[in-house]
XYZ file of C-alpha atoms in Angstrom:
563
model
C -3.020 -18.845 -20.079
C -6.507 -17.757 -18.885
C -9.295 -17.588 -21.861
C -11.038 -14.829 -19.910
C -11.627 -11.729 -22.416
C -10.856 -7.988 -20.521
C -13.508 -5.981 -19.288
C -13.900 -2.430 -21.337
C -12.788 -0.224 -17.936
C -9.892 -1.589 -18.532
C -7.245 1.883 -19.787
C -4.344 0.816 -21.395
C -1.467 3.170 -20.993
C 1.391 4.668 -23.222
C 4.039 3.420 -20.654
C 2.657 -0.304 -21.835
C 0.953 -0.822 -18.727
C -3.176 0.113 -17.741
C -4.355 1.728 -15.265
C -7.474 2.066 -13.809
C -10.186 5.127 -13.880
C -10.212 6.711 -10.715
C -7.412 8.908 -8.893
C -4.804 7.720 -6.742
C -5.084 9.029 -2.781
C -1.636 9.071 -2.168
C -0.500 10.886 -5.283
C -3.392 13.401 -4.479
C -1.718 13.638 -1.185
C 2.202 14.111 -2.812
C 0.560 16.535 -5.472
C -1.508 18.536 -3.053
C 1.519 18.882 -0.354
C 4.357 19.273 -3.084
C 2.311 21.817 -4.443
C 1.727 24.067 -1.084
C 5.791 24.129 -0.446
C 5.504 25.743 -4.302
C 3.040 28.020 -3.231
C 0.735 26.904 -5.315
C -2.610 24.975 -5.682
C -3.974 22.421 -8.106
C -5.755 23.891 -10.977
C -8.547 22.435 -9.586
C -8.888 22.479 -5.929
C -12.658 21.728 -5.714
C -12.198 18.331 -7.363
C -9.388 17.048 -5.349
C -11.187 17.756 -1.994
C -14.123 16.413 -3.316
C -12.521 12.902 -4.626
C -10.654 12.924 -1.262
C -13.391 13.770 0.790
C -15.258 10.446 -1.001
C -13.112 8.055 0.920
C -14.814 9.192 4.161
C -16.573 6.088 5.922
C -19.766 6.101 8.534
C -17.036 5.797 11.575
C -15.223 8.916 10.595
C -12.092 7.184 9.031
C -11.314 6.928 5.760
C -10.030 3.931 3.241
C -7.748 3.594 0.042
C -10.456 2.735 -1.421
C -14.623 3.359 -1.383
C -15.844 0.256 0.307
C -12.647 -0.798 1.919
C -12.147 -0.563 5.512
C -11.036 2.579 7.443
C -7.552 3.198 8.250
C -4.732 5.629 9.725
C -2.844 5.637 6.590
C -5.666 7.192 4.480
C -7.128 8.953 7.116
C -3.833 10.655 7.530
C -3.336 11.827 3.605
C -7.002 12.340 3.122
C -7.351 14.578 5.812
C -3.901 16.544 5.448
C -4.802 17.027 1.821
C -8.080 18.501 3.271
C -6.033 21.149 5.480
C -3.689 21.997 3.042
C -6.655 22.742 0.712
C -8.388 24.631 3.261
C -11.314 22.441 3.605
C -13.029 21.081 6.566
C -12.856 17.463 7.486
C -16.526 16.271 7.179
C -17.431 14.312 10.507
C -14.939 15.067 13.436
C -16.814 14.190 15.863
C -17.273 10.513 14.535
C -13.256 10.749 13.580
C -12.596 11.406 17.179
C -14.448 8.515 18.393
C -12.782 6.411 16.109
C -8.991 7.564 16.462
C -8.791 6.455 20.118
C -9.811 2.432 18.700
C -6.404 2.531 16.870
C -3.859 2.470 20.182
C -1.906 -0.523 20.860
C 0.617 -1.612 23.271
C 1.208 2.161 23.531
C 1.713 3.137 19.841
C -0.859 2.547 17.046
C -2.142 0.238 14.804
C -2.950 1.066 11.152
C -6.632 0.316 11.925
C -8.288 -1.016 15.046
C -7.469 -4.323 16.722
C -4.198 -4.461 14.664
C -0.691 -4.428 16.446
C 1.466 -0.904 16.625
C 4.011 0.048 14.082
C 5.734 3.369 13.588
C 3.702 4.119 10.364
C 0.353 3.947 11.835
C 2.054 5.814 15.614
C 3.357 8.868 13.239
C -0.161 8.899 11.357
C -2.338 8.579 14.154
C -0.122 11.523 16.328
C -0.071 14.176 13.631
C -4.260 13.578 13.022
C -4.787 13.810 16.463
C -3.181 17.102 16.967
C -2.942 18.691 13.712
C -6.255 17.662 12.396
C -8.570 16.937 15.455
C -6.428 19.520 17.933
C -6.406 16.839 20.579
C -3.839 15.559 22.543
C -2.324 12.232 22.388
C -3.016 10.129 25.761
C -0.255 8.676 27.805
C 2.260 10.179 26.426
C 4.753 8.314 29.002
C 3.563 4.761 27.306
C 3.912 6.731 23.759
C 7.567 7.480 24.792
C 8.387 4.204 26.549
C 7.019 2.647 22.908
C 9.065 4.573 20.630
C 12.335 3.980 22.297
C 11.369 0.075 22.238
C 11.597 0.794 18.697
C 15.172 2.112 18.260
C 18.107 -0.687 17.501
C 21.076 -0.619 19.720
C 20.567 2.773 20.031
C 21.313 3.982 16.620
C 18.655 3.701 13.798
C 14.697 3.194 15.019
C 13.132 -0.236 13.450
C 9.447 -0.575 12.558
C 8.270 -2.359 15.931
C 9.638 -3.024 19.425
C 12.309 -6.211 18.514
C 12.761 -4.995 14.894
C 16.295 -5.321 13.781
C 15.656 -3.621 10.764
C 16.662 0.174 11.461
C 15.191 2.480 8.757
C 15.534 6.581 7.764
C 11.915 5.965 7.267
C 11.059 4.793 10.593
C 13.359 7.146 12.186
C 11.394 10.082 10.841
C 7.940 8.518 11.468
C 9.219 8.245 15.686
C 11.243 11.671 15.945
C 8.115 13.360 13.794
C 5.224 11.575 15.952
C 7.121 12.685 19.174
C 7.114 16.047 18.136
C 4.054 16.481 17.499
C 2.537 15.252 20.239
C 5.150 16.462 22.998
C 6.741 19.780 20.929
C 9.713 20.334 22.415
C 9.913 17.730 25.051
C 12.729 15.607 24.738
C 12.523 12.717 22.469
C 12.218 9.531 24.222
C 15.050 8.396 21.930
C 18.827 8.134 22.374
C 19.273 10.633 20.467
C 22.862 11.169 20.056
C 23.077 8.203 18.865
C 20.028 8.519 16.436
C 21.230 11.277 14.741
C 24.557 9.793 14.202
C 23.213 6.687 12.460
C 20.644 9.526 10.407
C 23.942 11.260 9.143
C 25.846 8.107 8.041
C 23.275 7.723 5.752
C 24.459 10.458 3.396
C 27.152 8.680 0.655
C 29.557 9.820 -1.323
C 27.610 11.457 -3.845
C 26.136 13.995 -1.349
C 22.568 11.954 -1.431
C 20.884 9.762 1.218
C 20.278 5.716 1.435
C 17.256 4.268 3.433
C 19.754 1.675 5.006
C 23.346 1.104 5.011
C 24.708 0.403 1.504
C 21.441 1.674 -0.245
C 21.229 3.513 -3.155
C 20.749 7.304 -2.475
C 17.091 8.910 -3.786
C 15.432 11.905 -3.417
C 12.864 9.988 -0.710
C 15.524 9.137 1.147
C 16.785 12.371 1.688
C 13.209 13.873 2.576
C 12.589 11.520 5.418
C 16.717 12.005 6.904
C 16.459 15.703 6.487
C 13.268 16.043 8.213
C 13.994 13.383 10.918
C 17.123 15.063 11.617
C 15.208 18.108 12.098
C 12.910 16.599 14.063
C 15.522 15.906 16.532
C 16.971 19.206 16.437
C 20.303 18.105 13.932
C 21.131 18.746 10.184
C 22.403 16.689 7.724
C 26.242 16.048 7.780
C 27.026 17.416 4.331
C 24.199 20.156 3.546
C 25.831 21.564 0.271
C 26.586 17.927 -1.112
C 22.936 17.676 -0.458
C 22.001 20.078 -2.325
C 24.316 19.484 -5.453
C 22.850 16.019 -5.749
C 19.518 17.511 -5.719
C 20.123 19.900 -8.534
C 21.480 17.065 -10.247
C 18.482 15.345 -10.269
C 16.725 17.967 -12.317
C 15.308 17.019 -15.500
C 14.644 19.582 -18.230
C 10.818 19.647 -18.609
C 10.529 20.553 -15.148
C 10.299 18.045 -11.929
C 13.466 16.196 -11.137
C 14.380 11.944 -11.018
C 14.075 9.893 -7.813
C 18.005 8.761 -8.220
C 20.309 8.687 -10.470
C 19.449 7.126 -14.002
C 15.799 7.048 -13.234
C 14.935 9.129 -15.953
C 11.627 10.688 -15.592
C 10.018 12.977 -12.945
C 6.845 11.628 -10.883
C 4.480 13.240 -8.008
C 6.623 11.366 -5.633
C 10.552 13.058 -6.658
C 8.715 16.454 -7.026
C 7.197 16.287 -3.586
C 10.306 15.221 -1.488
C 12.837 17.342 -3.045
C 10.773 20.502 -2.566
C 10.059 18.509 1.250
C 13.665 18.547 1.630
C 14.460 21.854 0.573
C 11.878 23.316 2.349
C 13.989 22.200 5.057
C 17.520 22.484 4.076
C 16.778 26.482 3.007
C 13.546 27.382 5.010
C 11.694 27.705 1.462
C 11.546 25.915 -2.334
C 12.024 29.267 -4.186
C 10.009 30.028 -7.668
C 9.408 26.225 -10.351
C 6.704 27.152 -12.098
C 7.832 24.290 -14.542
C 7.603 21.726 -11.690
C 4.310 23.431 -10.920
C 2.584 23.237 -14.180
C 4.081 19.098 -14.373
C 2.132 18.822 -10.908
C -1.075 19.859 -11.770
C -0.634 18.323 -15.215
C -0.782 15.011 -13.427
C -4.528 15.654 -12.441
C -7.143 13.841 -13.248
C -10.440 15.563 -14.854
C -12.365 16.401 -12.183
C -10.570 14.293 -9.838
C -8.047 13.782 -7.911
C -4.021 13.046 -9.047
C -2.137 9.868 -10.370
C 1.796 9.982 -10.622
C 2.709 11.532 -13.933
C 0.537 12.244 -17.014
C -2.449 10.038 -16.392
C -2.120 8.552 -19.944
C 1.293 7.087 -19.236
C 0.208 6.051 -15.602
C -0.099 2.659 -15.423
C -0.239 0.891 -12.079
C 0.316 -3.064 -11.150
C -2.867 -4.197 -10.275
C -4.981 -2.955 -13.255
C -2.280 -3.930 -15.686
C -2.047 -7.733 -14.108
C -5.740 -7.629 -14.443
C -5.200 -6.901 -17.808
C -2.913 -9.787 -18.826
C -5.284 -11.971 -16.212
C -8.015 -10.777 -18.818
C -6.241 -11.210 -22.590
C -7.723 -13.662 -24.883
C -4.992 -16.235 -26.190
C -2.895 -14.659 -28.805
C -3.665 -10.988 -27.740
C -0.724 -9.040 -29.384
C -0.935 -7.148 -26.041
C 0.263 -9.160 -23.612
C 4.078 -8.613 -24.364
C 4.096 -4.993 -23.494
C 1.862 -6.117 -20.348
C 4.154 -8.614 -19.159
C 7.452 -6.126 -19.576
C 5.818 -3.564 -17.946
C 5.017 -5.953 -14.915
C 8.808 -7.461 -14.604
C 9.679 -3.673 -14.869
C 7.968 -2.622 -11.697
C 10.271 -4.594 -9.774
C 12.644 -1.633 -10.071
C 16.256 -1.915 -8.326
C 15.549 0.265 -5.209
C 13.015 -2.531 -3.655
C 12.873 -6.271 -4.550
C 9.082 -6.431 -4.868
C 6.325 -4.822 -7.279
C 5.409 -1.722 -6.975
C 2.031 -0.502 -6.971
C 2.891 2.410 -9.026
C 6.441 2.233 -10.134
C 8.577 5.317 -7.858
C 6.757 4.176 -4.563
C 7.193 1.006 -1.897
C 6.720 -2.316 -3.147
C 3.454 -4.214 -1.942
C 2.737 -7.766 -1.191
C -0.845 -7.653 -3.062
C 0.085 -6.297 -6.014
C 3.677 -8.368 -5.842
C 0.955 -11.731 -5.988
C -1.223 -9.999 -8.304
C 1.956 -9.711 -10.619
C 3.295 -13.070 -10.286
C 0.013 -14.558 -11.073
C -0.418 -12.997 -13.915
C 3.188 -13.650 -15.230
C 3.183 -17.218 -14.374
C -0.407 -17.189 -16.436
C 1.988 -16.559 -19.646
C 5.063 -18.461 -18.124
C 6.769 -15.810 -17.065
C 8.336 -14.834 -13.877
C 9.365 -11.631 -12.077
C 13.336 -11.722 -10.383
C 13.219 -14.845 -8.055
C 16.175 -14.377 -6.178
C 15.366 -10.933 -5.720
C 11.892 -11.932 -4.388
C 13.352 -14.487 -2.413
C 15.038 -11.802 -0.346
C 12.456 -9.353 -0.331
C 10.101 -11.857 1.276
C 12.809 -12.534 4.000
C 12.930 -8.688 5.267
C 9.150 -8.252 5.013
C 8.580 -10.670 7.707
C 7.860 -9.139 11.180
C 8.675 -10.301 14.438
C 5.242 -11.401 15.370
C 5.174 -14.142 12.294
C 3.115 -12.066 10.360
C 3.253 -9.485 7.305
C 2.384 -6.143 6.314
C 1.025 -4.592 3.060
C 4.582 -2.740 2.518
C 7.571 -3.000 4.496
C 7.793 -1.848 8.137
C 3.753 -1.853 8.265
C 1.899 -4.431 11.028
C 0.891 -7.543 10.268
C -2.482 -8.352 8.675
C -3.920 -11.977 7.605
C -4.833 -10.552 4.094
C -1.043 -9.852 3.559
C 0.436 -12.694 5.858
C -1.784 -15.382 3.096
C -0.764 -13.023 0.315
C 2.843 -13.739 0.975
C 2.654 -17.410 1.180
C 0.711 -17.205 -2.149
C 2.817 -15.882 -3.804
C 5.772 -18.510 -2.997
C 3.645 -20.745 -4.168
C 2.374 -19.134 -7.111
C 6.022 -18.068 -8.090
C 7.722 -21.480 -7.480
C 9.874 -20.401 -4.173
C 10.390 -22.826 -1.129
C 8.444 -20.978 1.729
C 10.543 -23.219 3.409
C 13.739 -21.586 3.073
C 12.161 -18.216 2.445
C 9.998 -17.660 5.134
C 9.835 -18.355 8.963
C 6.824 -20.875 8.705
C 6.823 -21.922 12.584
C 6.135 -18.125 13.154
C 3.924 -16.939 10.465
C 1.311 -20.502 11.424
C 1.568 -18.787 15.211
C 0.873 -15.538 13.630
C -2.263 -17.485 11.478
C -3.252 -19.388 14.548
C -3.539 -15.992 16.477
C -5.850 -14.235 14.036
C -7.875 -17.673 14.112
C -8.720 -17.163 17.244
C -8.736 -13.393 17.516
C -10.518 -12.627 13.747
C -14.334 -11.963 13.563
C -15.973 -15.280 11.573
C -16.042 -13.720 7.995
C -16.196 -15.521 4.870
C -12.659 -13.800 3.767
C -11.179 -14.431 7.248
C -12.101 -18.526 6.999
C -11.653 -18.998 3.074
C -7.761 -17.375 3.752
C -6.665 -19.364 6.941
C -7.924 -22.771 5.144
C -5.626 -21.725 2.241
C -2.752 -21.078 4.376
C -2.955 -23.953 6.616
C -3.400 -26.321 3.164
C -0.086 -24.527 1.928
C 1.033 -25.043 5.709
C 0.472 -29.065 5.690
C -2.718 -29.100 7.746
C -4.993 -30.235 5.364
C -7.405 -32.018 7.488
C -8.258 -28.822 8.945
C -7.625 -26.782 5.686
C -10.925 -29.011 4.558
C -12.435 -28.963 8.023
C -12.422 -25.228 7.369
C -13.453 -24.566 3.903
C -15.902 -27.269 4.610
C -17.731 -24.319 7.309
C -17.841 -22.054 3.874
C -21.749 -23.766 2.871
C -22.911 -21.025 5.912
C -21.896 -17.919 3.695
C -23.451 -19.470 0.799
C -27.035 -18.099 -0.287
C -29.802 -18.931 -2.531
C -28.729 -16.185 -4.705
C -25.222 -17.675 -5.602
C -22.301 -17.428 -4.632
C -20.857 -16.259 -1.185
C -21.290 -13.381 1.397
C -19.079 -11.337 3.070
C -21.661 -12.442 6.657
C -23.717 -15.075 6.839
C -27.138 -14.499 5.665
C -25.724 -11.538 3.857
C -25.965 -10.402 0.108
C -23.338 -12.460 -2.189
C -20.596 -10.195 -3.410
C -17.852 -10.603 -6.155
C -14.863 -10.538 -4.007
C -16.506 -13.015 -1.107
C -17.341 -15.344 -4.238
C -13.697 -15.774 -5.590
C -12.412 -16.345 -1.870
C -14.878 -18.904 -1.709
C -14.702 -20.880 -4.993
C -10.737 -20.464 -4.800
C -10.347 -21.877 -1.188
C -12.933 -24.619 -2.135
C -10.285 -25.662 -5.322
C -7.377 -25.388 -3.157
C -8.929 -27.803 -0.439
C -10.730 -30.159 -2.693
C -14.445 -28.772 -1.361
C -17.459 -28.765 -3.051
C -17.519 -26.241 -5.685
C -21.201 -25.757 -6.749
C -21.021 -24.322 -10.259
C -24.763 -23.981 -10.778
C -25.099 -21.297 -7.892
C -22.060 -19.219 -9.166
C -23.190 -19.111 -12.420
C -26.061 -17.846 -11.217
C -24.886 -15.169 -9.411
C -22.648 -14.445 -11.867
C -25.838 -13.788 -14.253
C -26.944 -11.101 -11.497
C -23.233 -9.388 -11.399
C -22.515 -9.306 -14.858
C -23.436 -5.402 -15.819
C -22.510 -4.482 -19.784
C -19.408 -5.882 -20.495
C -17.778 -5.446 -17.222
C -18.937 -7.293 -13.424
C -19.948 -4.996 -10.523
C -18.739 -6.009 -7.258
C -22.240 -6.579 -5.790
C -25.855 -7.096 -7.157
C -27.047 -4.354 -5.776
C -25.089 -2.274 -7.716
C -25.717 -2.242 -12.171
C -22.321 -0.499 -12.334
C -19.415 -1.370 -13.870
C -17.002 -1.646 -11.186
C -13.488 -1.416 -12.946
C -10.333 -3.630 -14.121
C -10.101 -5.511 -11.075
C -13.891 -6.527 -10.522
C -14.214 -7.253 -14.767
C -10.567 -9.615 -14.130
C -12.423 -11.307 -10.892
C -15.697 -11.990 -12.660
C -14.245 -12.848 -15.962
C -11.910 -15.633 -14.428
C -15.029 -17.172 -12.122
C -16.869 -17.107 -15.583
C -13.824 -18.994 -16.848
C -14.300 -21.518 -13.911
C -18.051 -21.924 -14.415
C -17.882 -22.349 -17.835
C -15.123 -25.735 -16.687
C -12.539 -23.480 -18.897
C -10.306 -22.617 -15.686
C -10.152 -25.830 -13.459
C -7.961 -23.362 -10.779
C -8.515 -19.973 -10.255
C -5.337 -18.155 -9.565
C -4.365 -17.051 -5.950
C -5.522 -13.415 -5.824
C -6.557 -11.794 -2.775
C -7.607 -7.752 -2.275
């Protein structure tokens, strides 16, 4: 167990979890849009455009999160939530420069230079025409993408040579095509689309994701709509319906499936999604309108239930990361963490009701194995298997292109967990994919400090050391490491750097960290730069405290984190 104490950001929720301060952009999103098919608005309109509007960068995109990267994904919910609210989108005309950077072997990547994926195509389509009122280029090489896509003909996979065919991914192609071509035919087989969309729909009325899944409300959202999409309905539309209703729960809101047992932004946006379809309109809930805009924040934007009882993964494994030995805390923090591997997906969930995520899956198992625990092995075992994609690489969430953040992230956490990459994952492809993005990737301290840790993990260890051995040219007289060479030291930067130089047996010069650690440390939390004299939350405190640990020679490894 760490002997790093928790930074005072960090909010400890009633579901046993913590959370941290600031909205969620997604939920905003679900909130906002569930809201509209209610005809209705949150009780405080001004705040959620506002907190959305914050996640604008200088290139006209906008990230998860302020400081991150630009990408379709956010850009997409930050900008619909915008519409929906009636607000302008600040900068088009630096959004519309920046769109066109995101096309890729005729679809789209989630943010430029990145391979397509049916995620990003579908996001990237709708904020061209809905948002921007500008037509999609090529829409021949759009088609002839899409139907590269679909598997045998029946369900539509995630990328050209997937043979994972998803409802999700189905919806994301028949949706992007229609909005970019209307009418046009789809580029799909579609006979034989729809057919597969239909089978989908079990014996209880509800729909699965994939054959033999359990049914849930999102589930039916994205088959309903794809369906419509492509000009079909749903086999059974009363059975439908009667496992809807029986997901109502009797403060309002309804479950995501069966047994669930509490409503969240997510189940209240796709069943009134789905019935918006299925009956042309919702119909009157004001209690599942006043449980919406209960889940805002105070002059922010929306989490996904009450916001005391929200906890998410990442803030509560920087919790545990955090606890002093002993803290009485930790048991409620570690069963809250093996909870949000729930039964529909085999990984952790970010916010329990939503898609598991490879980052917050490590950022779990780190912290578990900190207090000798473990999260489902087997079941990660087999989650890890279906998240690879064809190119080697991994995505954030299943179905999403590969990225090298996620790609390291996976084969972290099969070593962090105890599972033989070996026999889990396709290590001949994923060192291609690694090798690629070596010599593709921009020389940044992050980029460098995560291919030396995968090719130690990978057996090359003279050039893991070669590598991390480069490291001393991101290294400053102020401590620490920069993002660029030359550049101002930063948090995040500094654990990449002092981790990578552990895991390949580099020099690790305490001195200098300490030192910048002095300049970061702000109250009794760690900002993420020294430029800044903020406190920058749960995950910045957990990253400083545990390089404080290693400075102080109380941590001789820091664990394998990676944001």
């Amino acid at each position: 167990m760490t002997t790093a104490t928790a930074g005072t950001m960090t909010l400890f929720t009633t579901d046993g979890g913590a959370r941290v301060p600031e909205a969620d952009l997604w939920c905003s999103y679900a909130a906002v849009r569930g809201l509209h098919w209610l005809g209705a608005v949150p009780a405080d309109p001004d705040a959620v455009a506002t907190f959305m509007a914050s996640r604008q960068n200088a290139d006209g995109g906008f990230a998860w999160q302020r400081g991150l990267p630009s990408d379709i994904w956010a850009t997409y919910y930050c900008t619909q939530t915008l519409r929906d609210l009636g607000r302008p989108v600040p900068h088009r005309d630096a959004l519309t420069a920046w769109l066109p950077e995101l096309r890729s072997d005729g679809g789209f990547g989630m943010s430029p230079g990145r391979p397509a994926d049916v995620w990003a195509t579908y996001y990237a389509a709708r904020t061209s025409t809905e948002i921007l009122g500008l037509p999609v280029p090529d829409l021949p090489g759009l088609g002839r993408w899409l139907a590269s896509c679909q598997h045998d003909g029946a369900g539509v996979g995630w990328q050209p040579g997937s043979d994972q065919p998803d409802v999700r991914a189905g919806y994301y192609a028949a949706n992007a095509w229609r909005a970019v071509a209307g009418d046009a035919p789809v580029p799909l087989h579609r006979d034989g689309a729809v057919r597969w969309l239909r089978d989908r729909q079990g014996p209880d009325g509800g729909m699965g994701f994939t054959p033999g899944a359990e049914s849930c409300t999102w589930a039916a959202f994205r088959a309903v709509r794809a369906l419509n999409a492509l000009g079909a309905t749903v086999a059974g539309p009363d059975a439908l319906r009667r496992w809807l209703a029986a997901r109502r729960l009797p403060g309002g809101g309804y479950e995501r499936w069966d047994g669930y047992g509490s409503a969240d932004v997510w189940s209240c946006f796709t069943v009134a999604g789905t019935l918006e379809v299925l009956d042309g309109c919702v119909g009157d809930d004001p209690a599942t309108v006043e449980l919406v805009r209960g889940f805002q924040q105070p002059g922010s934007g929306f989490t996904y239930r009450d916001p005391g009882a929200a906890g998410d993964s990442l803030a509560t494994a920087a919790a545990l990361l955090s606890l002093p030995a002993g803290d009485a805390r930790a048991g409620s923090l570690v069963g809250w963490l093996r909870a949000a591997q729930l039964p529909y997906e085999d990984g952790v969930m970010y916010m329990p009701g939503r898609g598991a995520e490879i980052r917050c899956t490590l950022w779990a198992a780190a912290a578990l194995a900190a207090h000798d625990r473990h999260l489902d092995l087997s079941r990660l075992r087999r989650w890890l298997r279906t998240l690879q994609n064809v190119d080697g690489g991994f995505g954030y969430w299943h179905g999403r292109g590969s990225d090298l953040t996620s790609t390291v992230s996976a084969l972290e956490l099969a070593e962090t967990a105890g599972i033989d990459a070996a026999t889990t994952i396709d290590l001949a492809a994923l060192r291609r994919f690694v090798d690629a993005e070596r010599a593709r990737q921009p020389v940044t301290l992050t980029g460098t400090a995560q291919i030396a840790r995968a090719l130690a993990l990978l057996g090359a260890t003279t050039q893991a050391a070669g590598l991390a051995a480069t490291m001393s040219g991101w290294a400053g007289p102020l401590g620490g490491y920069s993002a660029t060479p030359r550049g101002i030291p930063d948090l995040l930067s500094t654990y990449q750097g002092v981790l990578t130089t552990q895991v390949c047996g580099a020099f690790t010069d305490l001195a200098a960290l300490r030192r910048l650690l002095r300049k970061l440390r702000t109250g009794d939390g760690y900002a993420w730069s020294p430029l800044s004299r903020d406190p920058a939350g749960p995950l910045a405190n957990c990253l400083g405290a545990l390089l404080t640990a290693t400075a102080d020679g109380r941590l001789p490894v820091l664990p394998r984190l990676n944001l």
